[in-house]
Amino acid sequence: MLWVDLHTHTNASDGTDTPAALVKKAHAAGLAAVAITDHDTVAGLAEAEDAGRALGITVIRGCELSTSFDGGEAHILGLFLPKTLTALEERLAWARCRRDERNGRMVERLRDLGLDVSMSDVRAAAGGESVGRPHIAAALVARGHVKDSREAFREYLGARGKAYLPKENMAAEEAVRLLADLGATACLAHPLLRNYPLGTIDDFVARLKAVGLAALEVYHSEHSDADTRLCLGLARRFDLGISGGSDYHGAAKPGIRLGVGYGGLRVGQYVLEDLLAQRRLAGLPEILP
Ligand code: AMP
Ligand code: ZN
Ligand code: FE
Ligand code: FE
């Protein structure tokens, strides 16, 4: 049995490995394929693909879009992105601007709370163009205000933290439509990490399916066995494909390893093969040029 990992982050967003280093680790871990799915950027893809070609491991071009819906924030993965992304690139740039605005306002709040930290600290903590709360956390650690990222999220940056502010996102339907129009596979990420009011996840999935959602991320490091079974049922009921990945972030999420998550995750190569078969049936290229 060969394994794959269809959800990973590099330092183009809030992971800590360079794209080439991540692909090298995926190859060393014996994975047959890895998807690079950075938050709101595709800047890491070219380097990852080059590394994949050199090592002989399949690299899938992806991204993870932050979106909003009436129940809060939802993440949509785009898999098998084509090379030309005009409409998507424009929206990604918009999303990164919203991130920068929100990061700036959160840093202001931290300063109002008496913490000496600046946006240049945050930018120094970020490796790429998509900057977010983990980089603010790293800046707080570097300045000695907190002992680690967990404390930064608990005290300041998490949804109940003293400096938390929501970020403006595109609507979930828009993200799905954008990806579907490009011929990418739109996949609802970690469907059970949000606390959807009971019964509303079905409505949400139905709405997304109507605009082109193709798959659910059934296997994920932070899904319990019960979550996984629930997602499998959802995928079956809505005739959606199945994806899975670790959501690897390197040192930014210690404990999560490529391909195995916290140790118990395994995504078989057949998961990728089934997604490719679904694309063939839909008349979409298997691996886009
Ligand atoms: P942002 O996109 O800027 O809102 O940041 C969200 C990212 O922060 C997520 O993708 C996670 O990687 C990370 N994150 C969210 N909550 C926590 C937490 N409680 N502890 C550590 N990292 C977190
Ligand atoms: Zn992240
Ligand atoms: Fe996510
Ligand atoms: Fe992720």
Coordinates of C-alpha atoms and ligand atoms in Angstrom, one line a residue:
M1 CA 0.0 0.0 0.0
L2 CA 1.3 3.4 -0.9
W3 CA 0.3 6.5 1.0
V4 CA -0.4 10.2 0.0
D5 CA -0.9 13.5 1.9
L6 CA -3.3 15.9 0.2
H7 CA -3.2 18.8 2.7
T8 CA 0.1 20.5 3.7
H9 CA 1.5 24.0 4.4
T10 CA 4.9 25.5 3.5
N11 CA 6.5 28.8 4.6
A12 CA 4.7 30.4 1.7
S13 CA 1.9 30.6 4.3
D14 CA 2.0 29.5 7.9
G15 CA 4.1 26.3 7.6
T16 CA 7.8 26.4 8.5
D17 CA 9.4 24.2 5.8
T18 CA 10.4 25.7 2.4
P19 CA 8.4 24.0 -0.4
A20 CA 11.5 22.1 -1.5
A21 CA 12.2 20.9 2.0
L22 CA 8.6 19.8 2.5
V23 CA 8.6 17.7 -0.7
K24 CA 11.9 16.2 0.3
K25 CA 10.5 15.1 3.6
A26 CA 7.4 13.7 1.9
H27 CA 9.6 11.7 -0.4
A28 CA 11.7 10.5 2.6
A29 CA 8.5 9.5 4.4
G30 CA 7.8 7.2 1.5
L31 CA 4.7 9.1 0.2
A32 CA 3.7 8.6 -3.4
A33 CA 2.1 12.1 -3.7
V34 CA 1.8 15.3 -1.7
A35 CA -0.5 18.2 -2.3
I36 CA 0.8 21.7 -1.4
T37 CA -2.2 23.7 -0.1
D38 CA -1.0 27.0 1.4
H39 CA -3.5 29.5 2.8
D40 CA -4.5 32.0 0.2
T41 CA -1.4 31.7 -1.9
V42 CA 0.1 29.6 -4.7
A43 CA 3.6 31.1 -4.3
G44 CA 5.1 27.8 -3.1
L45 CA 3.9 25.6 -6.0
A46 CA 6.6 26.1 -8.6
E47 CA 9.5 25.3 -6.1
A48 CA 7.6 22.3 -4.8
E49 CA 6.9 21.0 -8.3
D50 CA 10.6 21.3 -9.3
A51 CA 11.6 19.4 -6.2
G52 CA 9.0 16.7 -6.9
R53 CA 10.3 16.2 -10.5
A54 CA 13.9 15.9 -9.2
L55 CA 12.9 13.3 -6.6
G56 CA 10.2 11.4 -8.5
I57 CA 7.3 12.2 -6.2
T58 CA 4.0 13.5 -7.5
V59 CA 3.3 17.1 -6.4
I60 CA -0.3 18.2 -6.6
R61 CA -0.9 21.9 -7.1
G62 CA -3.3 23.2 -4.5
C63 CA -4.3 26.0 -2.1
E64 CA -6.6 26.4 0.9
L65 CA -9.0 29.3 0.8
S66 CA -10.3 31.0 3.9
T67 CA -14.0 31.6 3.4
S68 CA -17.0 32.8 5.4
F69 CA -20.6 31.4 5.7
D70 CA -23.4 32.2 8.0
G71 CA -21.9 29.7 10.6
G72 CA -18.4 31.3 10.6
E73 CA -15.2 30.4 8.8
A74 CA -14.9 27.4 6.5
H75 CA -11.8 26.3 4.6
I76 CA -12.0 25.2 1.0
L77 CA -9.2 23.3 -0.6
G78 CA -8.5 23.6 -4.3
L79 CA -6.7 20.5 -5.7
F80 CA -5.3 20.0 -9.2
L81 CA -5.0 23.7 -9.9
P82 CA -4.2 24.6 -13.5
K83 CA -1.1 26.7 -14.3
T84 CA -3.1 29.7 -15.3
L85 CA -5.2 31.1 -12.5
T86 CA -6.1 34.7 -13.5
A87 CA -9.4 35.0 -11.8
L88 CA -8.2 33.0 -8.7
E89 CA -4.9 35.0 -8.4
E90 CA -6.9 38.2 -8.2
R91 CA -9.1 36.9 -5.4
L92 CA -6.1 35.5 -3.6
A93 CA -4.4 38.9 -3.7
W94 CA -7.6 40.4 -2.3
A95 CA -7.6 37.8 0.5
R96 CA -4.0 38.5 1.4
C97 CA -4.8 42.3 1.6
R98 CA -7.7 41.4 4.1
R99 CA -5.1 39.3 6.1
D100 CA -2.7 42.2 6.2
E101 CA -5.4 44.6 7.4
R102 CA -6.5 42.3 10.1
N103 CA -3.0 41.4 11.2
G104 CA -2.3 45.2 11.5
R105 CA -5.4 45.7 13.6
M106 CA -4.6 42.8 15.8
V107 CA -1.0 44.1 16.4
E108 CA -2.6 47.5 17.3
R109 CA -4.7 45.7 19.9
L110 CA -1.7 43.9 21.3
R111 CA 0.1 47.2 21.6
D112 CA -2.9 48.7 23.4
L113 CA -2.6 45.8 25.8
G114 CA 1.0 47.0 26.5
L115 CA 2.9 44.4 24.4
D116 CA 5.8 45.7 22.5
V117 CA 5.4 44.1 19.1
S118 CA 5.2 45.5 15.5
M119 CA 4.1 44.5 12.0
S120 CA 7.8 44.3 11.0
D121 CA 8.3 41.6 13.8
V122 CA 5.4 39.8 12.2
R123 CA 6.7 40.1 8.7
A124 CA 10.1 38.9 9.9
A125 CA 8.4 35.8 11.3
A126 CA 6.7 35.0 8.0
G127 CA 8.5 33.3 5.1
G128 CA 6.2 34.3 2.3
E129 CA 3.4 36.5 1.1
S130 CA 0.5 34.9 3.1
V131 CA 0.7 36.2 6.7
G132 CA -1.5 35.1 9.5
R133 CA -2.0 34.6 13.2
P134 CA 0.7 31.9 13.6
H135 CA 3.2 34.6 12.5
I136 CA 1.9 37.0 15.1
A137 CA 2.3 34.2 17.6
A138 CA 5.9 33.7 16.5
A139 CA 6.6 37.4 16.9
L140 CA 5.1 37.3 20.5
V141 CA 7.3 34.3 21.3
A142 CA 10.4 36.0 19.8
R143 CA 9.7 39.1 22.0
G144 CA 9.3 37.0 25.1
H145 CA 5.7 38.0 25.7
V146 CA 4.6 34.3 25.8
K147 CA 6.4 31.1 26.1
D148 CA 5.0 29.4 23.0
S149 CA 2.5 29.7 20.2
R150 CA -0.2 27.8 22.3
E151 CA -0.1 30.4 24.9
A152 CA -0.2 33.2 22.3
F153 CA -3.4 31.7 20.9
R154 CA -4.9 31.0 24.3
E155 CA -4.2 34.5 25.7
Y156 CA -4.4 36.8 22.7
L157 CA -5.0 35.3 19.2
G158 CA -7.5 32.5 19.5
A159 CA -11.2 33.2 19.0
R160 CA -11.5 34.0 22.7
G161 CA -8.2 35.8 22.9
K162 CA -7.8 39.4 24.1
A163 CA -6.5 40.7 20.7
Y164 CA -8.7 38.5 18.4
L165 CA -10.4 40.0 15.5
P166 CA -12.3 38.2 12.7
K167 CA -11.0 38.4 9.2
E168 CA -13.0 39.4 6.1
N169 CA -13.2 36.4 3.8
M170 CA -14.8 35.7 0.5
A171 CA -18.1 33.7 0.6
A172 CA -17.7 29.9 0.7
E173 CA -19.9 29.6 -2.4
E174 CA -17.7 32.1 -4.3
A175 CA -14.6 30.1 -3.5
V176 CA -16.1 26.8 -4.6
R177 CA -17.4 28.4 -7.8
L178 CA -14.0 30.0 -8.6
L179 CA -12.2 26.7 -8.2
A180 CA -14.8 24.7 -10.1
D181 CA -14.7 27.2 -13.0
L182 CA -10.9 26.7 -13.2
G183 CA -11.4 23.0 -13.5
A184 CA -9.9 22.4 -10.0
T185 CA -11.3 19.9 -7.5
A186 CA -13.1 22.0 -4.8
C187 CA -13.0 20.2 -1.5
L188 CA -14.4 21.2 1.9
A189 CA -11.5 21.0 4.3
H190 CA -11.7 19.4 7.8
P191 CA -15.5 19.6 7.8
L192 CA -15.8 18.7 11.4
L193 CA -13.3 21.1 12.9
R194 CA -16.1 23.8 12.9
N195 CA -18.8 23.4 15.5
Y196 CA -21.6 23.4 13.0
P197 CA -25.0 23.6 14.8
L198 CA -26.4 20.1 14.6
G199 CA -28.0 19.4 11.3
T200 CA -26.6 22.5 9.5
I201 CA -23.6 20.8 8.0
D202 CA -25.9 18.9 5.6
D203 CA -27.4 22.2 4.5
F204 CA -24.0 23.8 4.0
V205 CA -22.7 20.8 2.0
A206 CA -25.8 20.8 -0.1
R207 CA -25.3 24.5 -0.9
L208 CA -21.7 24.1 -1.8
K209 CA -22.4 21.0 -3.9
A210 CA -24.9 23.1 -5.9
V211 CA -22.1 25.4 -6.9
G212 CA -19.5 22.8 -7.8
L213 CA -18.1 21.2 -4.6
A214 CA -16.5 17.9 -5.7
A215 CA -15.1 16.4 -2.5
L216 CA -14.9 16.3 1.3
E217 CA -11.8 16.0 3.3
V218 CA -12.8 12.9 5.2
Y219 CA -9.4 12.0 6.6
H220 CA -7.6 14.7 8.7
S221 CA -5.2 14.8 11.6
E222 CA -7.8 16.4 13.9
H223 CA -10.8 14.3 13.0
S224 CA -11.8 11.6 15.5
D225 CA -12.9 8.2 14.2
A226 CA -16.5 9.4 14.8
D227 CA -15.8 12.5 12.7
T228 CA -14.3 10.4 9.9
R229 CA -17.4 8.1 9.9
L230 CA -19.7 11.2 9.9
C231 CA -17.8 12.6 6.9
L232 CA -17.9 9.3 5.0
G233 CA -21.6 9.3 5.5
L234 CA -21.9 12.9 4.3
A235 CA -19.8 12.2 1.2
R236 CA -21.9 9.1 0.4
R237 CA -25.2 11.0 0.8
F238 CA -24.1 13.9 -1.4
D239 CA -22.2 11.8 -3.9
L240 CA -19.0 13.6 -3.2
G241 CA -15.4 12.5 -3.6
I242 CA -13.2 11.8 -0.6
S243 CA -9.9 13.4 0.2
G244 CA -7.5 13.3 3.1
G245 CA -4.4 15.0 4.5
S246 CA -2.4 15.8 7.6
D247 CA -2.6 19.6 7.5
Y248 CA 1.2 19.5 8.1
H249 CA 2.6 22.9 9.2
G250 CA 6.2 21.9 10.1
A251 CA 7.3 23.3 13.5
A252 CA 4.2 25.6 13.6
K253 CA 2.1 22.5 14.5
P254 CA 4.4 20.3 16.4
G255 CA 3.3 16.7 16.5
I256 CA 1.8 16.6 13.0
R257 CA 4.0 14.6 10.6
L258 CA 3.6 14.3 6.9
G259 CA 1.4 11.4 5.9
V260 CA 0.6 10.2 9.5
G261 CA -0.6 13.3 11.3
Y262 CA -0.4 12.7 15.0
G263 CA 0.5 9.1 14.2
G264 CA -2.9 7.5 13.4
L265 CA -3.6 9.0 10.0
R266 CA -3.1 7.1 6.8
V267 CA -4.4 8.2 3.4
G268 CA -4.1 5.4 0.8
Q269 CA -3.0 6.1 -2.7
Y270 CA -6.5 4.9 -3.8
V271 CA -7.9 8.2 -2.4
L272 CA -5.9 10.1 -5.0
E273 CA -6.7 7.6 -7.7
D274 CA -10.5 7.9 -6.9
L275 CA -10.2 11.7 -7.1
L276 CA -8.5 11.4 -10.5
A277 CA -11.1 8.9 -11.7
Q278 CA -13.8 11.4 -10.6
R279 CA -12.1 14.1 -12.7
R280 CA -11.9 11.8 -15.7
L281 CA -15.6 11.1 -15.4
A282 CA -16.3 14.9 -15.3
G283 CA -14.1 15.4 -18.4
L284 CA -11.4 17.2 -16.5
P285 CA -7.7 16.7 -17.0
E286 CA -6.2 14.3 -14.5
I287 CA -3.1 16.3 -13.8
L288 CA -3.5 19.8 -15.3
P289 CA -0.6 21.0 -17.5
Ligands
AMP1 P1 -5.4 33.0 10.3 O1 -5.5 32.3 8.9 O2 -4.5 34.1 10.3 O3 -6.7 33.2 11.0 O4 -4.7 31.8 11.2 C1 -5.3 30.6 11.3 C2 -4.2 29.5 11.4 O5 -3.7 29.6 12.8 C3 -4.7 28.1 11.3 O6 -4.5 27.7 10.0 C4 -3.8 27.3 12.2 O7 -2.7 26.9 11.5 C5 -3.4 28.3 13.3 N1 -4.2 28.2 14.5 C6 -5.5 28.4 14.7 N2 -5.8 28.3 16.0 C7 -4.7 27.9 16.7 C8 -4.4 27.5 18.0 N3 -5.3 27.6 19.0 N4 -3.1 27.2 18.3 C9 -2.2 27.2 17.3 N5 -2.4 27.5 16.0 C10 -3.7 27.8 15.7
ZN2 ZN -2.4 27.2 8.8
FE3 FE -7.8 24.8 7.4
FE4 FE -4.7 23.7 6.4

